[in-house]
């Protein structure tokens, strides 16, 4: 069995926490990369959750600011998403993506990214 790119998803109660991990080494390599987490709920568009550049600059969707934190371990080529104070509206499939920092699209545009993981499910129960 092949190890998944994303891991750490699961089912939690409202207010709980989860930490998602992304094996960035298994995604396409870009000279100047941007790494991001997206999520997609049933019937909704895939939306950007957070992004991080190689030098540490981060971006977050307004809906998760103050609750989620994206981080990376460049030595281990891992990207993480710490999710706290989870809400039912956070329920979605979460994807890790890699793209070029030179892309003309915004960080939250799916077209910015050329390499995606398989996704991990996050369910937050009321």
XYZ file of N, CA and C in Angstrom, residues 2-3 17 21 23 29 31 37 41 44 47 49 56 63 67 69 81 86 96 98-99 115 126:
69
model
N 0.516 2.219 -0.860
C 1.251 3.466 -0.962
C 0.793 4.432 0.131
N 1.751 5.068 0.787
C 1.421 6.044 1.819
C 0.713 7.252 1.212
N -9.667 19.761 17.896
C -8.501 20.091 17.090
C -8.032 18.898 16.278
N -1.131 16.615 8.028
C 0.242 16.554 7.558
C 0.255 16.316 6.054
N 3.020 15.285 2.962
C 4.353 14.872 2.539
C 4.694 15.621 1.255
N 8.075 19.420 -7.497
C 9.021 20.384 -6.948
C 9.078 21.625 -7.830
N 10.989 25.535 -8.273
C 12.183 26.273 -7.882
C 11.881 27.257 -6.759
N -3.087 24.554 1.538
C -4.154 23.645 1.907
C -5.457 24.194 1.347
N -16.173 21.042 0.364
C -17.329 20.415 0.972
C -18.299 20.011 -0.131
N -19.943 22.415 -2.901
C -19.273 23.699 -2.847
C -17.990 23.694 -3.669
N -11.947 25.622 -2.023
C -11.496 26.918 -1.557
C -10.142 26.836 -0.863
N -7.534 27.460 1.938
C -7.585 27.584 3.383
C -6.377 28.355 3.901
N 8.508 31.427 4.542
C 7.652 31.491 5.710
C 6.453 32.410 5.654
N -12.155 32.961 7.032
C -12.957 32.067 7.849
C -12.143 31.227 8.831
N -7.683 30.533 13.977
C -7.982 29.162 14.372
C -7.023 28.149 13.742
N -3.359 27.203 11.619
C -1.984 27.629 11.421
C -1.291 26.694 10.441
N -1.032 21.588 8.849
C -2.132 22.504 9.099
C -2.711 22.157 10.461
N -12.496 23.875 15.968
C -13.175 23.445 14.755
C -14.685 23.644 14.839
N -3.720 19.002 0.027
C -2.437 19.691 0.008
C -2.045 19.922 -1.445
N 0.882 21.997 -4.287
C 2.140 22.688 -4.526
C 2.064 23.447 -5.839
N 2.622 24.647 -5.849
C 2.631 25.466 -7.045
C 3.844 26.366 -7.072
N 0.237 20.443 -8.580
C 0.385 19.134 -7.958
C -0.485 19.054 -6.717
N -21.756 18.438 15.318
C -22.380 19.404 16.213
C -22.704 18.770 17.549
